[in-house]
GROMACS .gro file of C-alpha atoms in nm:
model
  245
    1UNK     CA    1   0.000   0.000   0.000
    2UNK     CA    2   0.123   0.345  -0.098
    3UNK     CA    3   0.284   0.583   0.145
    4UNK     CA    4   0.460   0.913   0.193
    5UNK     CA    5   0.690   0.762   0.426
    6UNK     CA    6   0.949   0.701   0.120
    7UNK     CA    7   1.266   0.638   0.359
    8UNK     CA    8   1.080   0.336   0.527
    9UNK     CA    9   0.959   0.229   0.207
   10UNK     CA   10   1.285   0.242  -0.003
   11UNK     CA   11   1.436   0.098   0.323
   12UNK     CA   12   1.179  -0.208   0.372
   13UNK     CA   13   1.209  -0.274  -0.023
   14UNK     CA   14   1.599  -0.274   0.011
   15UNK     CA   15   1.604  -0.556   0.289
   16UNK     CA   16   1.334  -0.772   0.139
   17UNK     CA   17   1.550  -0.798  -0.169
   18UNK     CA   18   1.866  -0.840  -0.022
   19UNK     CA   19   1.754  -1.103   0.293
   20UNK     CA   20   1.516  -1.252   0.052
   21UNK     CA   21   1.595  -1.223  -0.324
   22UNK     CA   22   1.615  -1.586  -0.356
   23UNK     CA   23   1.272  -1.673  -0.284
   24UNK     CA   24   1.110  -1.338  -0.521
   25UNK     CA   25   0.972  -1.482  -0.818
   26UNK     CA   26   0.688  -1.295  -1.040
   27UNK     CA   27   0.423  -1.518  -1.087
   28UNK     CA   28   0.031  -1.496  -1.288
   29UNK     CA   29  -0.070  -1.757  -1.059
   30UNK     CA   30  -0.255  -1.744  -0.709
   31UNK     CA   31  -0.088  -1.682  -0.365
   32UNK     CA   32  -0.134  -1.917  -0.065
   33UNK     CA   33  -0.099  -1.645   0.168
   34UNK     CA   34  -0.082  -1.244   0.164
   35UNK     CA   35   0.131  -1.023   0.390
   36UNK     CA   36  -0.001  -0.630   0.364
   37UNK     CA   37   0.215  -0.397   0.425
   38UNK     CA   38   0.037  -0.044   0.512
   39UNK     CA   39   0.169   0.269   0.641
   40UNK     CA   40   0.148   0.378   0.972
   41UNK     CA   41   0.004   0.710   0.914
   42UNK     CA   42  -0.324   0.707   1.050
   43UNK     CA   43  -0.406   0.307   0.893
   44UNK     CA   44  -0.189   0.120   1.148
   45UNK     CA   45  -0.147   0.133   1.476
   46UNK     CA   46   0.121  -0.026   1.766
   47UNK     CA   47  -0.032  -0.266   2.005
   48UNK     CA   48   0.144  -0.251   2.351
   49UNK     CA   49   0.091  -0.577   2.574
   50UNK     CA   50   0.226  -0.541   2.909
   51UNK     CA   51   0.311  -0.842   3.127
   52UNK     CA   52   0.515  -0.716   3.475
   53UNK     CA   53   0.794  -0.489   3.347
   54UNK     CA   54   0.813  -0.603   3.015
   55UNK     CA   55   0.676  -0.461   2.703
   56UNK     CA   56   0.584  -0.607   2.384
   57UNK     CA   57   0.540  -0.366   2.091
   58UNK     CA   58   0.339  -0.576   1.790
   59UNK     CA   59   0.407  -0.453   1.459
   60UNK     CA   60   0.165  -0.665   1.304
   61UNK     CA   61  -0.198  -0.880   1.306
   62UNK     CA   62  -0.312  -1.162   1.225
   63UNK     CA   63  -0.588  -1.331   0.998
   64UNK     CA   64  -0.503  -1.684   0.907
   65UNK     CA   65  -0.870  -1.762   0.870
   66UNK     CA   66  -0.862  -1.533   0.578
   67UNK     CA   67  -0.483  -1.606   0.476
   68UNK     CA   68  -0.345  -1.237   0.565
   69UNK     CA   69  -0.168  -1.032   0.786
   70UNK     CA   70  -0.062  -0.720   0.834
   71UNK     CA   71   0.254  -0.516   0.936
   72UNK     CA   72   0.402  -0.178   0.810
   73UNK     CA   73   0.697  -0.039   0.631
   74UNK     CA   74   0.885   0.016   0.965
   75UNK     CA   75   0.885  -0.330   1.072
   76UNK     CA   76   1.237  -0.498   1.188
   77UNK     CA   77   1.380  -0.821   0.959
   78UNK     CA   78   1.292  -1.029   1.310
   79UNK     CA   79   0.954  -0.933   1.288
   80UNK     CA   80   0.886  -1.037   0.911
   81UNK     CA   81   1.083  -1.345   1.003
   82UNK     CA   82   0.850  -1.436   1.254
   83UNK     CA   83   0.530  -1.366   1.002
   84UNK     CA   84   0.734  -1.573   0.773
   85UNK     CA   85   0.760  -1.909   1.044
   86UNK     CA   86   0.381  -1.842   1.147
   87UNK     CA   87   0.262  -1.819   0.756
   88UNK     CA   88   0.458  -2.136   0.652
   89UNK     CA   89   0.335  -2.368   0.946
   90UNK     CA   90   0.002  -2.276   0.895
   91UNK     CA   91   0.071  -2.358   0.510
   92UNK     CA   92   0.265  -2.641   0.563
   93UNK     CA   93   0.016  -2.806   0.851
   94UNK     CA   94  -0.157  -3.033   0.580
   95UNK     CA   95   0.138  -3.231   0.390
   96UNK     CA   96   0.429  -3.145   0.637
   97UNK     CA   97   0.561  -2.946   0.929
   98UNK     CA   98   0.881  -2.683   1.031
   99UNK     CA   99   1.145  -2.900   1.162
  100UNK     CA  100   1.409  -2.780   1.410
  101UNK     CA  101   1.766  -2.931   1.248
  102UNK     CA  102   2.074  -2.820   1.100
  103UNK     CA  103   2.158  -2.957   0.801
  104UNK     CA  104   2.394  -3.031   0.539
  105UNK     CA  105   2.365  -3.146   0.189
  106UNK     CA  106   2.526  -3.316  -0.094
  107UNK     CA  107   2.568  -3.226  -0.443
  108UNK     CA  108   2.323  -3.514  -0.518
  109UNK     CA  109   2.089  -3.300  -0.333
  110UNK     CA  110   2.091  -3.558   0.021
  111UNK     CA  111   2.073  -3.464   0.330
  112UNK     CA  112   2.215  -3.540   0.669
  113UNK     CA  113   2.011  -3.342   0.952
  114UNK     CA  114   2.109  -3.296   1.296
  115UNK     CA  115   1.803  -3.226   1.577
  116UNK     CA  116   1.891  -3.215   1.953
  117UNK     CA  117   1.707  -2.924   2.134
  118UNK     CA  118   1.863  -2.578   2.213
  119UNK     CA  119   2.237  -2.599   2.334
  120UNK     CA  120   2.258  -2.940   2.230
  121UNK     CA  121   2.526  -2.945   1.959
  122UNK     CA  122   2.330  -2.962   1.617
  123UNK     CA  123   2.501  -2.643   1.469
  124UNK     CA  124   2.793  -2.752   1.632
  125UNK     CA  125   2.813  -3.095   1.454
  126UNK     CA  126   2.675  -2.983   1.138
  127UNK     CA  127   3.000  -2.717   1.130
  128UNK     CA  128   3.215  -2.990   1.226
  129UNK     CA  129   3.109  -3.232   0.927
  130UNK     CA  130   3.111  -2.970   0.625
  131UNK     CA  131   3.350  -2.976   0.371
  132UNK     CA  132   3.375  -2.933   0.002
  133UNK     CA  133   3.171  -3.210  -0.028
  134UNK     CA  134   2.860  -3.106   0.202
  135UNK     CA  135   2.752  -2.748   0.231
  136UNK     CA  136   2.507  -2.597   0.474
  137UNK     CA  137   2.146  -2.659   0.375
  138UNK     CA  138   1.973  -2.515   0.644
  139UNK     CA  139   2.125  -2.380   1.030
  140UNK     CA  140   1.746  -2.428   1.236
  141UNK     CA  141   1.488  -2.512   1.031
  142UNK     CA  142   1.398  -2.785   0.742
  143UNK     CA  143   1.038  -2.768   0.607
  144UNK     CA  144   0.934  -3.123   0.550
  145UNK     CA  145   0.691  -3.220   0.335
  146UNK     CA  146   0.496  -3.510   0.189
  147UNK     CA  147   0.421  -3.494  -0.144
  148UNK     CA  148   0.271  -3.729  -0.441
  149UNK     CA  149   0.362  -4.018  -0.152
  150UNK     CA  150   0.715  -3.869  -0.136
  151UNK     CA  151   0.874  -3.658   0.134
  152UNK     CA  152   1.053  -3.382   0.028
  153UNK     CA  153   1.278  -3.099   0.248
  154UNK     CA  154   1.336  -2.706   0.180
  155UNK     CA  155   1.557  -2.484   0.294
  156UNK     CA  156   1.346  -2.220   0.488
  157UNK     CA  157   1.310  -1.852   0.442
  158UNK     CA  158   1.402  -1.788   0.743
  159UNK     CA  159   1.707  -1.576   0.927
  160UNK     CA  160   1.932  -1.807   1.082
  161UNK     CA  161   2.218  -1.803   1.271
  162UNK     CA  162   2.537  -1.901   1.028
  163UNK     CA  163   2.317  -1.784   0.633
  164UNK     CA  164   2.166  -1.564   0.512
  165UNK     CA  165   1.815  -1.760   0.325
  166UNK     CA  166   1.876  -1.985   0.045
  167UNK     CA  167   1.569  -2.131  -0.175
  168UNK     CA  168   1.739  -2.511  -0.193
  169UNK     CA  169   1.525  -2.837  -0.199
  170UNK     CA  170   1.611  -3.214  -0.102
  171UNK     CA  171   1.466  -3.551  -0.201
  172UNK     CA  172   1.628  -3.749   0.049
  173UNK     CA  173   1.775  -3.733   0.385
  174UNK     CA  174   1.948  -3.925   0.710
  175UNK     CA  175   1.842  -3.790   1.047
  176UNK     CA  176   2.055  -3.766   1.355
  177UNK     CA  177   1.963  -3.755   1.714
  178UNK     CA  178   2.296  -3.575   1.837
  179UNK     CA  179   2.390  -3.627   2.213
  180UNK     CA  180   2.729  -3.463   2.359
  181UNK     CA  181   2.994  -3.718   2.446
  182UNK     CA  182   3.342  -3.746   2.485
  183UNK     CA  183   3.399  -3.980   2.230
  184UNK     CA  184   3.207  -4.080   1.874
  185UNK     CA  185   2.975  -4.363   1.754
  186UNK     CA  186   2.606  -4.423   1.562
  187UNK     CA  187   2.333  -4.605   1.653
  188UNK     CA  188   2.087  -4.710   1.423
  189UNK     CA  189   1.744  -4.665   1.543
  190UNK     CA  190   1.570  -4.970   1.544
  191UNK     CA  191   1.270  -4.868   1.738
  192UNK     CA  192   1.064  -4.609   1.588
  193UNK     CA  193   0.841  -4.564   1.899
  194UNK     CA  194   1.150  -4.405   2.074
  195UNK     CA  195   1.191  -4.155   1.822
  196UNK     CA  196   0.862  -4.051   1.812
  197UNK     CA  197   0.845  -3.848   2.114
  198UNK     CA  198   1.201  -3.659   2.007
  199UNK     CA  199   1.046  -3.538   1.664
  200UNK     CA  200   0.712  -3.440   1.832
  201UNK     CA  201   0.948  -3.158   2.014
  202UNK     CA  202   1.146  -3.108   1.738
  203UNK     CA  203   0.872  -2.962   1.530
  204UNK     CA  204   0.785  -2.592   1.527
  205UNK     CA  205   0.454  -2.490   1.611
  206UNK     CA  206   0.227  -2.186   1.573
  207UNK     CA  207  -0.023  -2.309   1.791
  208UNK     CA  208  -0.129  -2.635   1.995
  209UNK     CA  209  -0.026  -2.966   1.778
  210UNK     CA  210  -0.310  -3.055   1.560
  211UNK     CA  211  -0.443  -3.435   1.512
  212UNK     CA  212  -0.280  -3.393   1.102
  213UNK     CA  213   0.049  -3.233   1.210
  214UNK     CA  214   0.056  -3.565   1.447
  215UNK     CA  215  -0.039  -3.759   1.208
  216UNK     CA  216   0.191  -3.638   0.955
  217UNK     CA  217   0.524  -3.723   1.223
  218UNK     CA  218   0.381  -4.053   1.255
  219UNK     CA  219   0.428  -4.126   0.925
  220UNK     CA  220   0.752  -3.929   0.904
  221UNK     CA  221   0.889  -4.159   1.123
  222UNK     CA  222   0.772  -4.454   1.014
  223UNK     CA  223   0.884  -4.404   0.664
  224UNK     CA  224   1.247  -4.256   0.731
  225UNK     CA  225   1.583  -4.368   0.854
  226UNK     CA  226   1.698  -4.225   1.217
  227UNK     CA  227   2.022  -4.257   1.432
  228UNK     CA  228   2.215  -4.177   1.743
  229UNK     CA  229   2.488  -3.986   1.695
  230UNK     CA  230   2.730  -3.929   2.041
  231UNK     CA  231   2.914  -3.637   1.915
  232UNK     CA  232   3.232  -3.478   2.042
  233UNK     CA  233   3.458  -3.191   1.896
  234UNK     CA  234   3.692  -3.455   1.703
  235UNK     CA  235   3.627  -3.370   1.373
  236UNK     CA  236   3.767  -3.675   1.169
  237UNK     CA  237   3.606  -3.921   1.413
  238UNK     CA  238   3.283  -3.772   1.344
  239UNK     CA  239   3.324  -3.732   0.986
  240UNK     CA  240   3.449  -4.105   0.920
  241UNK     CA  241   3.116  -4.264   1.149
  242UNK     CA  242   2.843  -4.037   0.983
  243UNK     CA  243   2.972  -4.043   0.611
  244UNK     CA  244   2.988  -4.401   0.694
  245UNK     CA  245   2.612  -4.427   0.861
   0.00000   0.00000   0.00000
């Protein structure tokens, strides 16, 4: 939407080109999902929550019901990232889900993806393992999906903490449970039922957990290959046991 704010306009245009350039495309065709972006002069306005001393400023509203929400030209790169996570679980909720990992990837276009929860040493391992051979796919996130009865994973368009996003997609992938040790081995994970609980926190949610985004990880699990992976800082030793996995 037009404004006469032209600084914060030029300014807003700038980022979303540069942050996001890979993911712009012009298409004919229709959008899942609609992000306005309005000026603040008398069509917006700043919500203020306040919870003890500490106050949260919202930038923007929601309408999922109606596929649309709304921020404004002066709106930080956290706060579109955050529309961005919120749109594409809600879009993905059918066929898929946002799945916390770092990840590498192959020039084949395979990838190895390491979940343990915050602290854990997933971005730590997935440092560790790349080479010329495996390049960063994605630092938090993978969006998995299910499509045509075949799972498929994106790179999200999401901020993260090593890249800048990257539109990349995978048709195939190893996951890793990583646990901190002092010394390195994998376990294949013969008992699905014990993974099942580790991917249920693993996945990014909007919202409560819906009966399809369960039933989706069910079959996620059921129809892909996990491991343990005790990780330490050696860097051959856990190159030589996951290349070898």
């Amino acid at each position: 939407y037009p404004t006469d704010r032209v600084f914060y306009s030029d300014l807003f245009i700038k980022n979303i080109k540069t942050v996001w350039g890979d993911f712009l495309v012009k298409s004919s065709k229709k959008y899942d999902f609609e992000i306005r972006i309005i000026p603040e002069d008398g069509h917006g306005e700043v919500i203020v929550r306040e919870l003890g001393e500490k106050y949260y400023f919202l930038t923007f509203t929601r309408n999922f019901s109606k596929k649309f929400v709304t921020s404004n030209y002066s709106t930080s790169l956290p706060n579109i990232d955050l529309l961005l996570k919120e749109i594409f679980a809600y879009l993905t909720r059918r066929d898929g889900f946002l799945l916390h990992g770092s990840s590498l990837a192959d020039k084949g276009g395979n990838l190895l993806v390491f979940m343990a929860p915050s602290g854990g040493g997933k971005t730590t391992t997935a440092v560790n393992l790349s080479d010329s051979k495996h390049n960063f796919f994605s630092d938090d996130i993978v969006i998995v999906r299910r499509l045509m009865g075949k799972w498929y994973f994106y790179s999200p368009p999401f901020i993260e903490k090593l890249n800048s996003p990257k539109l990349k997609r995978a048709t195939g992938a190893k996951f890793f449970i990583v646990k901190k040790s002092k010394s390195v081995s994998v376990e294949t994970v013969t008992d699905k039922g014990e993974i099942l609980p580790v991917i249920l926190g693993q996945i990014w949610l909007r919202e409560k957990m819906s009966e399809k985004i369960l039933k989706n990880a069910i079959r996620f699990v059921k129809e892909n290959d996990f491991y343990i992976l005790s990780a330490s800082l050696n860097k051959k030793a856990i190159r030589k046991v996951v290349y070898e996995a």
